[in-house]
Amino acid sequence: MSDELSPIKLKDFLAALNVPDLEQLPLVHTTESSRIFSILNQAKLKATPCNVFRGENLCYFFVGRPAYKFQLSEPNPYYWQLPMVFVVKFHDALKSKRILPFDSGAFKSSRLPSHILGFDIADFDLAPDTSLVTRLISTFYGSNANYFKAMGMKPEALEERHVLSPMHLQILSLAQLYSQPRTLDSDDRKSTIELQIEGDVEIGDGHLLGIILPDDFRRSAEIVAKLNSFGCQIEYYPFYPLRSDHFYYAIYDGVARVLKNNGYG
């Protein structure tokens, strides 16, 4: 009997490629603004019980984009219910539990297209090799700017460039996922790299690049002083009586300014 046949996994595919090196984008963590006091006082982003990988305490990040979205039962939320975003420099002290090329929650809840759901999510895990993150972006997007704008390479172009065969089904499916139009169920989370940290992440160690939060917090001199004490860029976005999902353009814009001011494109 011949050796067991298995498709080429994403990790092995990327490791074997000769692609241009890209600068490692920062990590982006999104949480509810009501947690501002505990986060700033403890100077850390806390790992919490995960409802996707049950039994694990994890701190979630997306690479370079504020793609995480949480559901609110309140149709017209107050400003402290809106997202607060932390942009953290990618550094060696961060030990990844998993690195996935899409939102694991969207995969587990079947909110991604059916062509990719038939595979095992573990086959897409790049951990612990963080160098594969830049290889993934270079291979599927060509540049960090294209990645930020979710402008994935067409599957046909990828297939021709790297001479892909049926052994590369998972890679072809991922390319298809990245190039497909976004929908309500499959938004920017389908094309954003997720990094899970097992444990709390310190933000008072000089690696914090920026904080993005609702403008109303600026009315407190004490909060502003505490924010400024971290020595990072603070971006405020305006609060209007809108649904929570209407604020993501302003949040993306704030993250883009932090990235640009720190030399990332």
mmCIF file of C-alpha atoms in Angstrom:
data_model
loop_
_atom_site.group_PDB
_atom_site.id
_atom_site.type_symbol
_atom_site.label_atom_id
_atom_site.label_comp_id
_atom_site.label_asym_id
_atom_site.label_seq_id
_atom_site.Cartn_x
_atom_site.Cartn_y
_atom_site.Cartn_z
ATOM 1 C CA MET A 1 0.000 0.000 0.000
ATOM 2 C CA SER A 2 1.367 3.440 -0.937
ATOM 3 C CA ASP A 3 1.847 6.299 1.499
ATOM 4 C CA GLU A 4 -1.258 8.127 2.672
ATOM 5 C CA LEU A 5 -2.373 10.849 0.274
ATOM 6 C CA SER A 6 -3.071 14.283 1.736
ATOM 7 C CA PRO A 7 -3.394 17.794 0.292
ATOM 8 C CA ILE A 8 -0.599 20.320 0.631
ATOM 9 C CA LYS A 9 -1.187 22.380 3.753
ATOM 10 C CA LEU A 10 -0.972 26.154 3.770
ATOM 11 C CA LYS A 11 2.004 26.190 6.147
ATOM 12 C CA ASP A 12 4.073 23.894 3.909
ATOM 13 C CA PHE A 13 3.036 25.739 0.754
ATOM 14 C CA LEU A 14 4.130 29.130 2.114
ATOM 15 C CA ALA A 15 7.380 27.839 3.619
ATOM 16 C CA ALA A 16 8.518 26.526 0.229
ATOM 17 C CA LEU A 17 7.867 29.752 -1.702
ATOM 18 C CA ASN A 18 10.356 32.400 -2.759
ATOM 19 C CA VAL A 19 8.291 35.584 -2.401
ATOM 20 C CA PRO A 20 9.211 39.224 -1.664
ATOM 21 C CA ASP A 21 9.684 40.062 2.006
ATOM 22 C CA LEU A 22 7.153 42.452 3.518
ATOM 23 C CA GLU A 23 7.266 44.387 6.754
ATOM 24 C CA GLN A 24 5.362 42.686 9.568
ATOM 25 C CA LEU A 25 2.142 44.612 10.156
ATOM 26 C CA PRO A 26 1.054 45.412 13.727
ATOM 27 C CA LEU A 27 -1.660 43.493 15.532
ATOM 28 C CA VAL A 28 -5.109 44.954 16.177
ATOM 29 C CA HIS A 29 -7.279 44.086 19.183
ATOM 30 C CA THR A 30 -10.896 45.245 19.419
ATOM 31 C CA THR A 31 -13.013 45.310 22.569
ATOM 32 C CA GLU A 32 -15.977 47.182 24.041
ATOM 33 C CA SER A 33 -15.127 50.699 25.225
ATOM 34 C CA SER A 34 -16.672 50.053 28.646
ATOM 35 C CA ARG A 35 -13.518 48.058 29.461
ATOM 36 C CA ILE A 36 -11.371 51.187 29.207
ATOM 37 C CA PHE A 37 -10.806 51.500 32.972
ATOM 38 C CA SER A 38 -9.634 47.938 33.620
ATOM 39 C CA ILE A 39 -7.424 47.863 30.511
ATOM 40 C CA LEU A 40 -5.719 51.192 31.160
ATOM 41 C CA ASN A 41 -5.279 50.541 34.888
ATOM 42 C CA GLN A 42 -3.802 47.064 34.383
ATOM 43 C CA ALA A 43 -1.925 48.060 31.202
ATOM 44 C CA LYS A 44 -2.787 44.740 29.626
ATOM 45 C CA LEU A 45 -5.225 43.088 27.256
ATOM 46 C CA LYS A 46 -6.662 40.148 29.144
ATOM 47 C CA ALA A 47 -7.048 36.643 27.775
ATOM 48 C CA THR A 48 -10.659 35.537 28.228
ATOM 49 C CA PRO A 49 -12.555 32.230 27.888
ATOM 50 C CA CYS A 50 -13.013 31.455 24.205
ATOM 51 C CA ASN A 51 -16.401 30.324 22.888
ATOM 52 C CA VAL A 52 -14.842 28.892 19.708
ATOM 53 C CA PHE A 53 -11.967 26.877 21.178
ATOM 54 C CA ARG A 54 -13.714 25.954 24.404
ATOM 55 C CA GLY A 55 -11.685 25.494 27.546
ATOM 56 C CA GLU A 56 -8.992 27.926 26.398
ATOM 57 C CA ASN A 57 -8.289 31.470 27.584
ATOM 58 C CA LEU A 58 -7.161 33.493 24.584
ATOM 59 C CA CYS A 59 -6.420 37.065 23.587
ATOM 60 C CA TYR A 60 -7.483 37.652 19.988
ATOM 61 C CA PHE A 61 -5.858 39.904 17.407
ATOM 62 C CA PHE A 62 -6.230 40.511 13.705
ATOM 63 C CA VAL A 63 -3.152 41.381 11.674
ATOM 64 C CA GLY A 64 -3.232 44.991 10.457
ATOM 65 C CA ARG A 65 -7.006 45.452 10.439
ATOM 66 C CA PRO A 66 -9.789 46.169 12.993
ATOM 67 C CA ALA A 67 -11.922 43.383 11.551
ATOM 68 C CA TYR A 68 -13.377 41.949 14.780
ATOM 69 C CA LYS A 69 -17.058 42.793 15.264
ATOM 70 C CA PHE A 70 -19.183 42.016 18.295
ATOM 71 C CA GLN A 71 -22.957 41.824 18.358
ATOM 72 C CA LEU A 72 -24.911 44.287 20.481
ATOM 73 C CA SER A 73 -28.475 43.688 21.622
ATOM 74 C CA GLU A 74 -28.936 47.458 21.873
ATOM 75 C CA PRO A 75 -29.945 48.776 18.394
ATOM 76 C CA ASN A 76 -28.799 52.311 19.248
ATOM 77 C CA PRO A 77 -25.798 51.793 21.507
ATOM 78 C CA TYR A 78 -24.261 54.262 23.912
ATOM 79 C CA TYR A 79 -20.706 55.369 23.214
ATOM 80 C CA TRP A 80 -19.226 53.098 25.902
ATOM 81 C CA GLN A 81 -20.714 50.099 24.062
ATOM 82 C CA LEU A 82 -18.840 50.934 20.866
ATOM 83 C CA PRO A 83 -15.494 49.446 19.832
ATOM 84 C CA MET A 84 -12.189 50.496 21.340
ATOM 85 C CA VAL A 85 -9.168 49.397 19.327
ATOM 86 C CA PHE A 86 -5.543 48.807 20.328
ATOM 87 C CA VAL A 87 -2.768 48.669 17.723
ATOM 88 C CA VAL A 88 0.218 46.696 19.031
ATOM 89 C CA LYS A 89 3.595 46.240 17.387
ATOM 90 C CA PHE A 90 4.333 42.653 16.365
ATOM 91 C CA HIS A 91 7.182 41.486 18.644
ATOM 92 C CA ASP A 92 8.891 38.245 19.633
ATOM 93 C CA ALA A 93 7.456 38.114 23.158
ATOM 94 C CA LEU A 94 4.020 37.380 21.696
ATOM 95 C CA LYS A 95 3.694 33.602 21.546
ATOM 96 C CA SER A 96 0.914 32.554 19.216
ATOM 97 C CA LYS A 97 -1.391 29.653 19.992
ATOM 98 C CA ARG A 98 -2.881 29.731 16.488
ATOM 99 C CA ILE A 99 -2.446 31.833 13.359
ATOM 100 C CA LEU A 100 -5.330 31.437 10.924
ATOM 101 C CA PRO A 101 -5.876 33.119 7.541
ATOM 102 C CA PHE A 102 -9.477 34.030 8.404
ATOM 103 C CA ASP A 103 -11.752 34.569 11.376
ATOM 104 C CA SER A 104 -12.041 31.267 13.256
ATOM 105 C CA GLY A 105 -15.465 32.222 14.621
ATOM 106 C CA ALA A 106 -16.815 32.752 11.106
ATOM 107 C CA PHE A 107 -15.410 29.358 10.077
ATOM 108 C CA LYS A 108 -16.792 27.495 13.089
ATOM 109 C CA SER A 109 -20.251 29.060 12.688
ATOM 110 C CA SER A 110 -20.325 28.288 8.936
ATOM 111 C CA ARG A 111 -20.441 31.952 7.884
ATOM 112 C CA LEU A 112 -17.726 31.414 5.286
ATOM 113 C CA PRO A 113 -18.444 30.060 1.774
ATOM 114 C CA SER A 114 -19.138 26.332 1.583
ATOM 115 C CA HIS A 115 -16.106 25.626 -0.637
ATOM 116 C CA ILE A 116 -13.736 26.179 2.300
ATOM 117 C CA LEU A 117 -15.842 24.735 5.125
ATOM 118 C CA GLY A 118 -15.227 21.156 3.995
ATOM 119 C CA PHE A 119 -11.593 21.345 5.111
ATOM 120 C CA ASP A 120 -10.186 20.957 8.622
ATOM 121 C CA ILE A 121 -9.505 24.366 10.179
ATOM 122 C CA ALA A 122 -6.290 22.961 11.702
ATOM 123 C CA ASP A 123 -4.856 22.522 8.198
ATOM 124 C CA PHE A 124 -4.811 26.316 7.815
ATOM 125 C CA ASP A 125 -2.962 27.004 11.081
ATOM 126 C CA LEU A 126 0.425 28.708 10.612
ATOM 127 C CA ALA A 127 1.481 28.775 14.291
ATOM 128 C CA PRO A 128 4.008 29.078 15.730
ATOM 129 C CA ASP A 129 5.926 30.436 12.712
ATOM 130 C CA THR A 130 4.983 34.137 12.621
ATOM 131 C CA SER A 131 7.247 34.696 9.599
ATOM 132 C CA LEU A 132 4.611 32.928 7.504
ATOM 133 C CA VAL A 133 2.232 35.855 8.066
ATOM 134 C CA THR A 134 4.212 38.134 5.746
ATOM 135 C CA ARG A 135 4.620 35.281 3.262
ATOM 136 C CA LEU A 136 0.855 34.780 3.208
ATOM 137 C CA ILE A 137 0.224 38.479 2.547
ATOM 138 C CA SER A 138 2.927 38.616 -0.125
ATOM 139 C CA THR A 139 1.574 35.501 -1.850
ATOM 140 C CA PHE A 140 -2.163 36.207 -1.791
ATOM 141 C CA TYR A 141 -2.162 40.032 -1.847
ATOM 142 C CA GLY A 142 1.199 41.190 -3.178
ATOM 143 C CA SER A 143 1.533 44.065 -0.707
ATOM 144 C CA ASN A 144 0.475 45.221 2.752
ATOM 145 C CA ALA A 145 -1.600 47.989 1.150
ATOM 146 C CA ASN A 146 -3.617 45.455 -0.873
ATOM 147 C CA TYR A 147 -4.086 43.342 2.246
ATOM 148 C CA PHE A 148 -5.420 46.307 4.244
ATOM 149 C CA LYS A 149 -7.925 47.012 1.462
ATOM 150 C CA ALA A 150 -8.788 43.278 1.145
ATOM 151 C CA MET A 151 -7.751 43.230 -2.525
ATOM 152 C CA GLY A 152 -6.795 39.585 -2.938
ATOM 153 C CA MET A 153 -5.088 38.137 -6.001
ATOM 154 C CA LYS A 154 -7.355 36.341 -8.443
ATOM 155 C CA PRO A 155 -7.215 32.533 -8.006
ATOM 156 C CA GLU A 156 -6.369 32.115 -11.697
ATOM 157 C CA ALA A 157 -3.326 34.376 -11.349
ATOM 158 C CA LEU A 158 -2.148 32.554 -8.229
ATOM 159 C CA GLU A 159 -2.661 29.179 -9.896
ATOM 160 C CA GLU A 160 -0.622 30.220 -12.919
ATOM 161 C CA ARG A 161 2.163 31.887 -10.927
ATOM 162 C CA HIS A 162 2.762 28.937 -8.604
ATOM 163 C CA VAL A 163 1.698 26.062 -10.914
ATOM 164 C CA LEU A 164 -0.983 24.748 -8.578
ATOM 165 C CA SER A 165 -2.558 21.315 -8.971
ATOM 166 C CA PRO A 166 -5.393 19.403 -7.262
ATOM 167 C CA MET A 167 -2.905 18.765 -4.451
ATOM 168 C CA HIS A 168 -3.352 22.459 -3.619
ATOM 169 C CA LEU A 169 -7.125 22.410 -3.061
ATOM 170 C CA GLN A 170 -6.889 24.232 0.273
ATOM 171 C CA ILE A 171 -4.683 26.948 -1.195
ATOM 172 C CA LEU A 172 -7.038 27.396 -4.159
ATOM 173 C CA SER A 173 -10.029 27.579 -1.834
ATOM 174 C CA LEU A 174 -8.320 30.235 0.287
ATOM 175 C CA ALA A 175 -7.499 32.284 -2.823
ATOM 176 C CA GLN A 176 -11.131 32.009 -3.881
ATOM 177 C CA LEU A 177 -12.239 33.153 -0.420
ATOM 178 C CA TYR A 178 -9.965 36.200 -0.536
ATOM 179 C CA SER A 179 -11.156 37.269 -3.989
ATOM 180 C CA GLN A 180 -14.900 36.778 -3.478
ATOM 181 C CA PRO A 181 -17.141 39.808 -2.822
ATOM 182 C CA ARG A 182 -17.971 40.504 0.812
ATOM 183 C CA THR A 183 -21.468 39.784 2.122
ATOM 184 C CA LEU A 184 -23.326 40.409 5.386
ATOM 185 C CA ASP A 185 -22.360 36.930 6.583
ATOM 186 C CA SER A 186 -18.879 36.948 5.052
ATOM 187 C CA ASP A 187 -17.397 40.424 5.512
ATOM 188 C CA ASP A 188 -13.789 41.592 5.951
ATOM 189 C CA ARG A 189 -13.259 38.911 8.612
ATOM 190 C CA LYS A 190 -13.004 36.292 5.868
ATOM 191 C CA SER A 191 -9.813 37.864 4.560
ATOM 192 C CA THR A 192 -8.119 39.021 7.757
ATOM 193 C CA ILE A 193 -5.358 37.011 9.425
ATOM 194 C CA GLU A 194 -6.239 36.033 12.996
ATOM 195 C CA LEU A 195 -3.629 35.567 15.700
ATOM 196 C CA GLN A 196 -4.484 34.007 19.064
ATOM 197 C CA ILE A 197 -2.290 34.632 22.106
ATOM 198 C CA GLU A 198 -2.508 32.255 25.059
ATOM 199 C CA GLY A 199 -2.260 34.670 27.982
ATOM 200 C CA ASP A 200 -2.512 38.381 28.697
ATOM 201 C CA VAL A 201 -0.730 40.915 26.488
ATOM 202 C CA GLU A 202 1.101 43.814 28.127
ATOM 203 C CA ILE A 203 0.548 47.234 26.550
ATOM 204 C CA GLY A 204 2.731 49.317 28.862
ATOM 205 C CA ASP A 205 5.999 47.960 27.480
ATOM 206 C CA GLY A 206 6.497 50.405 24.612
ATOM 207 C CA HIS A 207 4.926 48.193 21.947
ATOM 208 C CA LEU A 208 1.559 49.988 21.910
ATOM 209 C CA LEU A 209 1.334 52.105 18.748
ATOM 210 C CA GLY A 210 -2.176 53.490 18.966
ATOM 211 C CA ILE A 211 -5.607 53.503 20.583
ATOM 212 C CA ILE A 212 -8.823 54.304 18.706
ATOM 213 C CA LEU A 213 -11.954 55.090 20.738
ATOM 214 C CA PRO A 214 -15.170 57.156 20.752
ATOM 215 C CA ASP A 215 -14.752 60.922 20.929
ATOM 216 C CA ASP A 216 -16.945 61.251 24.044
ATOM 217 C CA PHE A 217 -14.125 59.931 26.245
ATOM 218 C CA ARG A 218 -12.232 63.117 25.460
ATOM 219 C CA ARG A 219 -14.608 64.984 27.789
ATOM 220 C CA SER A 220 -12.771 63.457 30.777
ATOM 221 C CA ALA A 221 -9.404 65.069 31.527
ATOM 222 C CA GLU A 222 -8.502 62.085 33.729
ATOM 223 C CA ILE A 223 -9.107 59.575 30.928
ATOM 224 C CA VAL A 224 -7.230 61.700 28.390
ATOM 225 C CA ALA A 225 -4.254 61.978 30.756
ATOM 226 C CA LYS A 226 -4.225 58.214 31.310
ATOM 227 C CA LEU A 227 -4.405 57.559 27.569
ATOM 228 C CA ASN A 228 -1.573 59.985 26.874
ATOM 229 C CA SER A 229 0.588 58.341 29.541
ATOM 230 C CA PHE A 230 1.046 55.338 27.231
ATOM 231 C CA GLY A 231 2.984 57.521 24.791
ATOM 232 C CA CYS A 232 1.158 56.231 21.731
ATOM 233 C CA GLN A 233 -1.045 57.811 19.077
ATOM 234 C CA ILE A 234 -4.636 58.422 20.233
ATOM 235 C CA GLU A 235 -7.364 58.595 17.604
ATOM 236 C CA TYR A 236 -10.946 59.542 18.465
ATOM 237 C CA TYR A 237 -13.956 58.895 16.267
ATOM 238 C CA PRO A 238 -17.271 60.787 16.511
ATOM 239 C CA PHE A 239 -20.331 59.321 18.179
ATOM 240 C CA TYR A 240 -23.688 59.623 16.420
ATOM 241 C CA PRO A 241 -27.061 57.950 17.158
ATOM 242 C CA LEU A 242 -26.415 55.108 14.713
ATOM 243 C CA ARG A 243 -26.167 51.317 14.790
ATOM 244 C CA SER A 244 -22.808 49.995 15.953
ATOM 245 C CA ASP A 245 -21.838 48.670 12.508
ATOM 246 C CA HIS A 246 -22.011 52.201 11.088
ATOM 247 C CA PHE A 247 -18.874 53.183 12.994
ATOM 248 C CA TYR A 248 -16.455 50.765 11.350
ATOM 249 C CA TYR A 249 -15.467 53.142 8.559
ATOM 250 C CA ALA A 250 -14.289 55.690 11.143
ATOM 251 C CA ILE A 251 -12.478 52.954 13.087
ATOM 252 C CA TYR A 252 -10.715 51.706 9.951
ATOM 253 C CA ASP A 253 -9.737 55.280 9.161
ATOM 254 C CA GLY A 254 -8.248 55.710 12.637
ATOM 255 C CA VAL A 255 -6.234 52.506 12.335
ATOM 256 C CA ALA A 256 -5.018 53.578 8.881
ATOM 257 C CA ARG A 257 -3.698 56.838 10.358
ATOM 258 C CA VAL A 258 -1.888 54.974 13.137
ATOM 259 C CA LEU A 259 -0.283 52.633 10.606
ATOM 260 C CA LYS A 260 0.767 55.481 8.316
ATOM 261 C CA ASN A 261 2.212 57.596 11.136
ATOM 262 C CA ASN A 262 4.256 54.615 12.315
ATOM 263 C CA GLY A 263 5.742 53.954 8.894
ATOM 264 C CA TYR A 264 3.460 51.149 7.695
ATOM 265 C CA GLY A 265 2.576 52.345 4.200
#
